[in-house]
Each structure stands twice: as C-alpha cells, then as structure tokens.
Amino acid sequence: MIYDEIKNISRYRGISSNLDTAIDFLEKTDLKSLPLGKKEILDDKVFANVMEVQAKDEEELSFEIHKKYMDIQIDVEGTELILIGLGEFTEKEPFSEERDFGSCTAEKSARMIMGPGRFIVCMAQEPHLPSAAAGDERRLKKCVIKVAVED
C-alpha cells in the first residue's frame, strides 16, 4: 500500500512502467472533468473508472482482492475510509480469474481517511475495503485507476 497526497505522486515513479503511465495520466488530467465510466489510458494495462457511489457502513462491505491489477483510488468529491486488511484472511467470495475479483474478511485492518487531495495504491493481492463511510455525508465521486501488474 502507498498512501499519500496526490501532489506527491511523482515520488513513486520507477516501481513499474504501468504505474509510471498512471502517474503521467494523473499529473496531466483534471479528474473533476472526466465523465463517469471507463477511460482507457494504455489498452487493458492502465485504465480509469470514474464512478459515483454511496459510502456504506463498514459492516455492509467486504474486503476485495485482485491479482492482475493494483488499484489507485482517489476521491474526487466526498470523503471515504479505505481499510487495508492485515493478518489472517478468510475467503468469502471465491476468486474469479475472469473478473480479477474475490472477497474476504480480514482479522485486522489499517484505516486510511481519503478525501480530495489524497490517493492510495492498493497492491495486487492486498485486501482492501473501499467506500466505507467516513461521516454523515456519503456521496462520493471517485476515480479508480487499474494498473496491471507486470511480469
């Protein structure tokens, strides 16, 4: 996991070329101006999903896990909590290779407060629970950039 302010994102160049492509996109793009939906950045290797969601109570959500992609999660409007799973995990929904998605519960977690100006990179195979309510205001507009793991 990487958790920081978006103004510092260039510090994370060099981890992978696909992540560098995502960083280039973030440095050149006004996320507020992006329409809802999928925006291809580099074929199926780097793409953005812009969405509006309602944050929920943590108990209503499950940790998700991906193996092919890492997620860069950014709140464009609103503030959410994102939890990162620590310790032992218990599978809830079996992992689907086709969807690159599975869900689990985590024994322990670290809690990150998001909001405009912050980002988090959830690494592949790192359980994370996005869209948890951080307060009474639950409307979120967020951008999730999917970054393919390189062999």
Coordinates of N, CA, C and O in Angstrom, one line a residue:
M1 N 0.8 -1.2 0.0 CA 0.0 0.0 0.0 C 0.9 1.2 0.0 O 1.9 1.3 0.7
I2 N 0.4 2.2 -0.8 CA 1.0 3.5 -0.7 C -0.1 4.5 -0.4 O -1.1 4.4 -1.1
Y3 N 0.1 5.4 0.6 CA -1.0 6.3 1.0 C -0.3 7.7 1.1 O 0.7 7.8 1.9
D4 N -0.8 8.7 0.3 CA -0.1 9.9 0.3 C -1.0 11.0 -0.3 O -2.1 10.7 -0.7
E5 N -0.5 12.2 -0.4 CA -1.2 13.3 -1.0 C -0.9 13.2 -2.5 O 0.3 12.9 -2.9
I6 N -1.9 13.6 -3.3 CA -1.7 13.4 -4.8 C -0.6 14.3 -5.3 O 0.1 14.0 -6.3
K7 N -0.3 15.4 -4.6 CA 0.8 16.3 -5.1 C 2.2 15.6 -5.0 O 3.1 16.0 -5.6
N8 N 2.2 14.5 -4.3 CA 3.5 13.8 -4.1 C 3.6 12.5 -5.0 O 4.5 11.8 -4.8
I9 N 2.6 12.3 -5.9 CA 2.6 11.0 -6.6 C 3.8 10.7 -7.4 O 4.2 9.6 -7.6
S10 N 4.5 11.8 -7.9 CA 5.7 11.5 -8.8 C 6.8 10.9 -8.0 O 7.7 10.3 -8.6
R11 N 6.8 10.9 -6.6 CA 7.8 10.2 -5.8 C 7.8 8.7 -6.0 O 8.8 8.1 -5.7
Y12 N 6.7 8.2 -6.6 CA 6.6 6.7 -6.7 C 6.9 6.2 -8.1 O 6.6 5.1 -8.4
R13 N 7.5 7.0 -8.9 CA 7.9 6.6 -10.2 C 9.0 5.5 -10.1 O 9.8 5.6 -9.1
G14 N 9.1 4.6 -11.0 CA 10.1 3.6 -11.0 C 9.7 2.3 -10.4 O 10.5 1.3 -10.5
I15 N 8.6 2.2 -9.8 CA 8.1 0.9 -9.3 C 7.7 0.0 -10.4 O 8.1 -1.2 -10.4
S16 N 7.0 0.5 -11.4 CA 6.7 -0.3 -12.6 C 6.4 0.7 -13.7 O 5.9 1.8 -13.5
S17 N 6.6 0.3 -15.0 CA 6.3 1.2 -16.1 C 4.8 1.5 -16.2 O 4.4 2.6 -16.6
N18 N 3.9 0.5 -15.9 CA 2.5 0.7 -15.9 C 2.1 1.8 -14.8 O 1.2 2.6 -15.1
L19 N 2.7 1.7 -13.7 CA 2.4 2.7 -12.6 C 2.9 4.0 -13.1 O 2.2 5.0 -12.9
D20 N 4.0 4.1 -13.8 CA 4.5 5.4 -14.3 C 3.5 6.0 -15.3 O 3.3 7.2 -15.3
T21 N 2.9 5.1 -16.1 CA 1.9 5.6 -17.1 C 0.7 6.2 -16.3 O 0.2 7.2 -16.7
A22 N 0.3 5.5 -15.3 CA -0.8 6.0 -14.5 C -0.4 7.4 -13.8 O -1.3 8.3 -13.8
I23 N 0.8 7.5 -13.3 CA 1.2 8.7 -12.7 C 1.2 9.9 -13.8 O 0.8 11.0 -13.5
D24 N 1.7 9.6 -15.0 CA 1.7 10.6 -16.1 C 0.3 11.1 -16.3 O 0.1 12.3 -16.4
F25 N -0.7 10.1 -16.4 CA -2.1 10.5 -16.6 C -2.6 11.4 -15.5 O -3.2 12.4 -15.7
L26 N -2.3 11.0 -14.2 CA -2.8 11.8 -13.1 C -2.2 13.2 -13.0 O -2.8 14.1 -12.6
E27 N -0.9 13.3 -13.5 CA -0.3 14.6 -13.4 C -0.8 15.6 -14.5 O -0.7 16.8 -14.4
K28 N -1.4 15.0 -15.6 CA -1.8 15.8 -16.7 C -3.4 15.9 -16.8 O -3.8 16.6 -17.7
T29 N -4.1 15.3 -15.9 CA -5.5 15.2 -16.1 C -6.3 15.8 -14.9 O -5.9 15.6 -13.7
D30 N -7.3 16.6 -15.2 CA -8.2 17.2 -14.2 C -9.3 16.1 -14.0 O -10.2 16.0 -14.8
L31 N -9.2 15.4 -12.9 CA -10.1 14.3 -12.6 C -11.5 14.8 -12.5 O -12.5 14.1 -12.9
K32 N -11.8 16.0 -12.1 CA -13.1 16.6 -12.0 C -13.8 16.7 -13.3 O -15.0 16.7 -13.4
S33 N -13.0 16.8 -14.4 CA -13.5 17.0 -15.7 C -13.8 15.7 -16.4 O -14.5 15.7 -17.5
L34 N -13.4 14.5 -15.9 CA -13.7 13.2 -16.5 C -15.1 12.8 -16.4 O -15.7 13.0 -15.3
P35 N -15.7 12.3 -17.5 CA -17.1 11.8 -17.3 C -17.1 10.5 -16.6 O -16.1 9.8 -16.5
L36 N -18.3 10.1 -16.1 CA -18.4 8.8 -15.5 C -18.2 7.7 -16.5 O -18.4 7.9 -17.7
G37 N -17.6 6.6 -16.0 CA -17.4 5.5 -16.9 C -15.9 5.2 -17.0 O -15.1 5.7 -16.3
K38 N -15.6 4.3 -18.0 CA -14.2 3.8 -18.2 C -13.5 4.7 -19.2 O -14.0 5.1 -20.2
K39 N -12.2 5.0 -18.8 CA -11.4 5.8 -19.7 C -10.1 5.0 -19.9 O -9.3 4.7 -19.0
E40 N -9.9 4.5 -21.1 CA -8.7 3.8 -21.5 C -7.5 4.7 -21.5 O -7.5 5.8 -22.0
I41 N -6.4 4.3 -20.8 CA -5.2 5.0 -20.8 C -4.1 4.3 -21.6 O -3.4 4.9 -22.4
L42 N -3.9 3.0 -21.3 CA -2.9 2.2 -22.1 C -3.5 0.8 -22.3 O -3.3 -0.1 -21.5
D43 N -4.4 0.7 -23.3 CA -5.0 -0.6 -23.6 C -5.7 -1.2 -22.3 O -6.4 -0.5 -21.6
D44 N -5.5 -2.4 -22.1 CA -6.0 -3.1 -20.9 C -5.0 -3.1 -19.7 O -5.3 -3.7 -18.7
K45 N -3.9 -2.4 -19.9 CA -2.9 -2.3 -18.9 C -3.1 -1.2 -17.8 O -2.7 -1.4 -16.7
V46 N -3.6 -0.1 -18.3 CA -3.9 1.0 -17.4 C -5.2 1.7 -17.9 O -5.3 2.1 -19.0
F47 N -6.2 1.7 -17.0 CA -7.4 2.4 -17.3 C -8.1 2.9 -16.1 O -7.8 2.5 -14.9
A48 N -8.9 3.9 -16.3 CA -9.6 4.6 -15.1 C -11.1 4.3 -15.2 O -11.7 4.2 -16.2
N49 N -11.6 4.1 -14.0 CA -13.1 4.0 -13.8 C -13.5 5.2 -12.9 O -13.1 5.3 -11.8
V50 N -14.4 6.0 -13.5 CA -14.9 7.2 -12.7 C -16.3 6.8 -12.4 O -17.1 6.4 -13.2
M51 N -16.6 6.9 -11.1 CA -18.0 6.5 -10.6 C -18.5 7.4 -9.5 O -17.7 8.0 -8.8
E52 N -19.8 7.3 -9.4 CA -20.5 7.9 -8.2 C -21.0 6.8 -7.4 O -21.7 5.9 -7.9
V53 N -20.7 6.8 -6.1 CA -21.2 5.7 -5.2 C -21.6 6.3 -3.9 O -21.3 7.5 -3.5
Q54 N -22.4 5.6 -3.2 CA -22.8 5.9 -1.8 C -21.9 5.1 -0.8 O -21.9 3.9 -0.9
A55 N -21.2 5.8 0.0 CA -20.4 5.1 1.0 C -21.3 4.4 2.0 O -22.5 4.8 2.2
K56 N -20.9 3.3 2.5 CA -21.7 2.5 3.4 C -21.0 2.2 4.7 O -19.8 2.5 4.8
D57 N -21.7 1.7 5.7 CA -21.1 1.3 6.9 C -20.2 0.2 6.7 O -20.5 -0.7 5.8
E58 N -19.1 0.1 7.4 CA -18.1 -0.9 7.2 C -18.6 -2.3 7.2 O -18.3 -3.2 6.5
E59 N -19.6 -2.5 8.1 CA -20.2 -3.9 8.3 C -21.0 -4.4 7.1 O -21.2 -5.5 6.9
E60 N -21.3 -3.4 6.2 CA -22.1 -3.8 5.0 C -21.1 -4.1 3.8 O -21.6 -4.6 2.8
L61 N -19.9 -4.0 4.0 CA -18.9 -4.1 2.9 C -18.0 -5.3 3.2 O -17.8 -5.8 4.3
S62 N -17.3 -5.8 2.2 CA -16.3 -6.8 2.3 C -14.9 -6.3 1.7 O -14.9 -5.5 0.8
F63 N -13.9 -6.9 2.2 CA -12.6 -6.7 1.6 C -12.6 -7.3 0.2 O -13.1 -8.4 0.0
E64 N -12.0 -6.6 -0.7 CA -11.8 -7.2 -2.1 C -10.3 -7.4 -2.3 O -9.5 -6.8 -1.7
I65 N -10.1 -8.3 -3.3 CA -8.7 -8.7 -3.6 C -8.6 -8.8 -5.1 O -9.6 -9.3 -5.8
H66 N -7.5 -8.4 -5.7 CA -7.2 -8.5 -7.1 C -5.8 -9.1 -7.3 O -5.0 -8.9 -6.4
K67 N -5.6 -9.9 -8.3 CA -4.3 -10.5 -8.6 C -3.6 -9.9 -9.8 O -2.4 -9.8 -9.8
K68 N -4.4 -9.4 -10.8 CA -3.8 -8.9 -12.0 C -3.6 -7.4 -12.0 O -2.8 -6.9 -12.8
Y69 N -4.3 -6.7 -11.2 CA -4.2 -5.3 -11.1 C -4.0 -4.7 -9.7 O -4.6 -5.3 -8.8
M70 N -3.3 -3.6 -9.6 CA -3.3 -2.8 -8.4 C -4.3 -1.7 -8.7 O -4.6 -1.4 -9.8
D71 N -4.9 -1.1 -7.6 CA -5.8 0.0 -7.7 C -5.2 1.3 -7.2 O -4.6 1.2 -6.1
I72 N -5.3 2.4 -7.9 CA -5.1 3.7 -7.4 C -6.5 4.3 -7.1 O -7.2 4.5 -8.1
Q73 N -6.8 4.6 -5.9 CA -8.1 5.1 -5.5 C -8.0 6.5 -5.1 O -7.1 6.9 -4.3
I74 N -8.9 7.4 -5.7 CA -8.8 8.8 -5.5 C -10.3 9.3 -5.3 O -11.1 9.0 -6.2
D75 N -10.5 10.0 -4.2 CA -11.8 10.7 -4.1 C -11.8 12.0 -4.8 O -10.9 12.9 -4.5
V76 N -12.7 12.2 -5.8 CA -12.8 13.4 -6.5 C -13.7 14.4 -5.7 O -13.4 15.6 -5.6
E77 N -14.8 13.9 -5.2 CA -15.7 14.6 -4.3 C -16.1 13.7 -3.2 O -16.3 12.5 -3.4
G78 N -16.2 14.2 -2.0 CA -16.5 13.4 -0.8 C -15.3 12.8 -0.2 O -14.2 13.0 -0.6
T79 N -15.6 12.2 1.0 CA -14.5 11.5 1.7 C -14.9 10.2 2.2 O -16.1 10.0 2.7
E80 N -14.1 9.2 2.0 CA -14.4 7.8 2.4 C -13.2 7.3 3.3 O -12.2 7.9 3.3
L81 N -13.5 6.2 3.9 CA -12.4 5.4 4.6 C -12.1 4.2 3.6 O -13.0 3.6 3.0
I82 N -10.8 3.9 3.5 CA -10.4 2.7 2.9 C -9.6 1.9 3.9 O -8.7 2.4 4.5
L83 N -10.0 0.7 4.1 CA -9.3 -0.2 5.0 C -8.4 -1.1 4.2 O -8.8 -1.6 3.2
I84 N -7.2 -1.4 4.8 CA -6.3 -2.4 4.2 C -6.2 -3.6 5.2 O -6.0 -3.4 6.4
G85 N -6.5 -4.8 4.7 CA -6.5 -5.9 5.5 C -5.1 -6.3 6.0 O -4.2 -6.3 5.2
L86 N -5.0 -6.7 7.2 CA -3.8 -7.2 7.8 C -4.0 -8.5 8.5 O -5.2 -8.8 8.9
G87 N -3.0 -9.3 8.7 CA -3.2 -10.5 9.4 C -3.8 -11.6 8.6 O -3.6 -11.7 7.4
E88 N -4.6 -12.5 9.2 CA -5.2 -13.7 8.5 C -6.4 -13.2 7.8 O -7.1 -12.3 8.2
F89 N -6.7 -13.9 6.6 CA -7.8 -13.6 5.8 C -8.7 -14.9 5.6 O -8.1 -16.0 5.6
T90 N -10.0 -14.6 5.5 CA -10.9 -15.7 5.3 C -11.7 -15.4 4.0 O -12.3 -14.3 3.9
E91 N -11.6 -16.3 3.0 CA -12.3 -16.1 1.8 C -13.8 -16.1 2.0 O -14.4 -16.9 2.7
K92 N -14.5 -15.1 1.3 CA -15.9 -15.0 1.3 C -16.5 -15.4 -0.1 O -17.2 -16.4 -0.2
E93 N -16.1 -14.7 -1.1 CA -16.4 -15.0 -2.5 C -15.2 -15.5 -3.1 O -14.2 -14.8 -3.2
P94 N -15.3 -16.7 -3.7 CA -14.1 -17.3 -4.4 C -13.5 -16.4 -5.4 O -14.3 -15.7 -6.1
F95 N -12.2 -16.4 -5.6 CA -11.6 -15.5 -6.6 C -12.0 -15.9 -8.0 O -11.9 -17.1 -8.3
S96 N -12.4 -14.9 -8.8 CA -12.7 -15.1 -10.2 C -11.6 -14.6 -11.0 O -11.3 -13.4 -11.0
E97 N -10.8 -15.5 -11.8 CA -9.8 -15.0 -12.7 C -10.3 -14.1 -13.7 O -9.7 -13.1 -14.1
E98 N -11.5 -14.4 -14.3 CA -12.1 -13.6 -15.3 C -12.4 -12.2 -14.9 O -12.1 -11.2 -15.6
R99 N -12.9 -12.0 -13.7 CA -13.2 -10.7 -13.1 C -12.1 -10.1 -12.3 O -12.2 -8.9 -11.9
D100 N -11.0 -10.8 -12.1 CA -9.9 -10.4 -11.2 C -10.5 -9.9 -9.9 O -10.2 -8.8 -9.5
F101 N -11.3 -10.7 -9.3 CA -12.0 -10.2 -8.1 C -12.3 -11.4 -7.1 O -12.8 -12.4 -7.6
G102 N -12.1 -11.2 -5.9 CA -12.5 -12.1 -4.8 C -12.8 -11.2 -3.6 O -12.4 -10.1 -3.5
S103 N -13.5 -11.8 -2.6 CA -13.7 -11.0 -1.4 C -13.4 -11.9 -0.2 O -13.3 -13.1 -0.3
C104 N -13.1 -11.2 0.9 CA -12.6 -11.9 2.1 C -12.9 -11.0 3.3 O -13.3 -9.9 3.2
T105 N -12.7 -11.6 4.5 CA -12.7 -10.9 5.7 C -11.2 -10.8 6.2 O -10.4 -11.7 5.8
A106 N -10.9 -9.8 7.0 CA -9.6 -9.7 7.5 C -9.6 -9.7 9.0 O -10.5 -9.1 9.6
E107 N -8.6 -10.3 9.6 CA -8.5 -10.4 11.1 C -8.3 -9.0 11.7 O -8.9 -8.6 12.7
K108 N -7.5 -8.2 11.0 CA -7.2 -6.8 11.5 C -7.1 -5.9 10.2 O -7.0 -6.4 9.1
S109 N -7.2 -4.6 10.5 CA -7.1 -3.7 9.3 C -6.5 -2.3 9.7 O -6.5 -2.0 10.9
A110 N -5.9 -1.7 8.8 CA -5.5 -0.3 8.9 C -6.5 0.6 8.2 O -7.0 0.2 7.1
R111 N -6.8 1.7 8.8 CA -7.8 2.6 8.2 C -7.2 3.9 7.7 O -6.5 4.6 8.4
M112 N -7.5 4.2 6.4 CA -7.0 5.4 5.8 C -8.2 6.3 5.5 O -9.1 5.9 4.8
I113 N -8.0 7.6 5.9 CA -9.0 8.6 5.6 C -8.6 9.2 4.2 O -7.5 9.7 4.1
M114 N -9.5 9.1 3.3 CA -9.3 9.7 1.9 C -9.7 11.1 1.8 O -9.4 11.9 2.7
G115 N -10.4 11.5 0.8 CA -10.9 12.8 0.6 C -10.1 13.4 -0.6 O -9.0 12.9 -0.9
P116 N -10.6 14.5 -1.2 CA -9.8 15.2 -2.2 C -8.4 15.5 -1.8 O -8.2 16.0 -0.7
G117 N -7.5 15.3 -2.8 CA -6.1 15.6 -2.5 C -5.3 14.4 -2.0 O -4.1 14.5 -1.8
R118 N -5.9 13.3 -1.7 CA -5.2 12.1 -1.2 C -5.4 11.0 -2.2 O -6.3 10.9 -3.0
F119 N -4.5 10.0 -2.2 CA -4.6 8.8 -3.0 C -4.1 7.6 -2.2 O -3.3 7.8 -1.3
I120 N -4.5 6.4 -2.6 CA -4.0 5.2 -2.1 C -3.8 4.2 -3.2 O -4.6 4.2 -4.2
V121 N -2.6 3.5 -3.2 CA -2.4 2.5 -4.1 C -2.5 1.2 -3.3 O -1.8 0.9 -2.4
C122 N -3.5 0.4 -3.7 CA -3.7 -0.9 -3.1 C -3.1 -1.9 -4.0 O -3.5 -2.1 -5.2
M123 N -2.0 -2.6 -3.6 CA -1.3 -3.5 -4.4 C -2.1 -4.8 -4.7 O -3.0 -5.1 -4.0
A124 N -1.7 -5.4 -5.8 CA -2.3 -6.7 -6.1 C -2.1 -7.6 -5.0 O -1.1 -7.6 -4.3
Q125 N -3.1 -8.4 -4.7 CA -3.2 -9.4 -3.6 C -3.2 -8.8 -2.2 O -3.0 -9.5 -1.2
E126 N -3.5 -7.5 -2.2 CA -3.6 -6.8 -0.9 C -5.1 -6.5 -0.6 O -5.7 -5.7 -1.3
P127 N -5.7 -7.2 0.4 CA -7.1 -7.0 0.6 C -7.4 -5.5 1.0 O -6.6 -4.9 1.8
H128 N -8.4 -4.9 0.4 CA -8.8 -3.6 0.7 C -10.3 -3.4 0.6 O -11.0 -4.2 -0.1
L129 N -10.8 -2.5 1.5 CA -12.2 -2.3 1.6 C -12.5 -0.8 1.3 O -12.3 0.0 2.2
P130 N -12.9 -0.5 0.1 CA -13.1 0.9 -0.2 C -14.6 1.3 0.1 O -15.4 0.4 0.3
S131 N -14.9 2.5 0.0 CA -16.2 3.1 0.1 C -16.9 3.0 1.4 O -18.1 2.9 1.5
A132 N -16.1 2.9 2.5 CA -16.7 2.9 3.8 C -16.9 4.4 4.2 O -16.1 5.3 3.9
A133 N -18.0 4.6 4.9 CA -18.4 5.9 5.3 C -17.4 6.5 6.3 O -17.0 5.9 7.3
A134 N -17.1 7.8 6.0 CA -16.1 8.5 6.9 C -16.9 9.5 7.8 O -16.3 10.2 8.6
G135 N -18.2 9.6 7.6 CA -19.0 10.6 8.3 C -20.4 10.5 7.8 O -20.8 9.5 7.2
D136 N -21.2 11.6 8.0 CA -22.6 11.6 7.6 C -22.8 11.8 6.1 O -23.7 11.2 5.6
E137 N -21.9 12.5 5.5 CA -22.0 12.7 4.0 C -21.5 11.5 3.3 O -20.3 11.1 3.5
R138 N -22.3 10.8 2.5 CA -22.0 9.5 2.0 C -21.8 9.5 0.4 O -21.4 8.5 -0.1
R139 N -22.1 10.6 -0.2 CA -22.0 10.7 -1.7 C -20.5 10.8 -2.0 O -19.8 11.7 -1.5
L140 N -20.1 10.0 -2.9 CA -18.7 10.0 -3.4 C -18.7 10.1 -4.9 O -19.4 9.4 -5.6
K141 N -17.7 10.8 -5.5 CA -17.3 10.7 -6.9 C -15.9 10.3 -6.7 O -15.1 11.0 -6.1
K142 N -15.5 9.2 -7.3 CA -14.2 8.7 -7.2 C -13.7 8.2 -8.5 O -14.4 7.8 -9.4
C143 N -12.3 8.1 -8.6 CA -11.6 7.6 -9.7 C -10.8 6.4 -9.2 O -10.0 6.6 -8.3
V144 N -11.0 5.3 -9.9 CA -10.1 4.1 -9.6 C -9.3 3.8 -10.8 O -9.9 3.5 -11.9
I145 N -8.0 3.9 -10.7 CA -7.2 3.6 -11.9 C -6.6 2.2 -11.7 O -6.0 1.9 -10.6
K146 N -6.9 1.3 -12.6 CA -6.5 -0.1 -12.6 C -5.1 -0.1 -13.3 O -5.0 0.3 -14.4
V147 N -4.1 -0.7 -12.6 CA -2.8 -0.8 -13.2 C -2.3 -2.2 -13.2 O -2.2 -2.9 -12.1
A148 N -2.1 -2.8 -14.4 CA -1.7 -4.2 -14.5 C -0.4 -4.4 -13.9 O 0.6 -3.6 -14.0
V149 N -0.3 -5.5 -13.2 CA 1.0 -6.0 -12.6 C 1.8 -6.5 -13.7 O 1.3 -7.2 -14.6
E150 N 3.1 -6.1 -13.7 CA 4.0 -6.6 -14.8 C 4.7 -7.8 -14.4 O 5.1 -8.0 -13.2
D151 N 4.9 -8.7 -15.4 CA 5.7 -10.0 -15.1 C 7.1 -9.7 -14.9 O 7.7 -8.8 -15.4

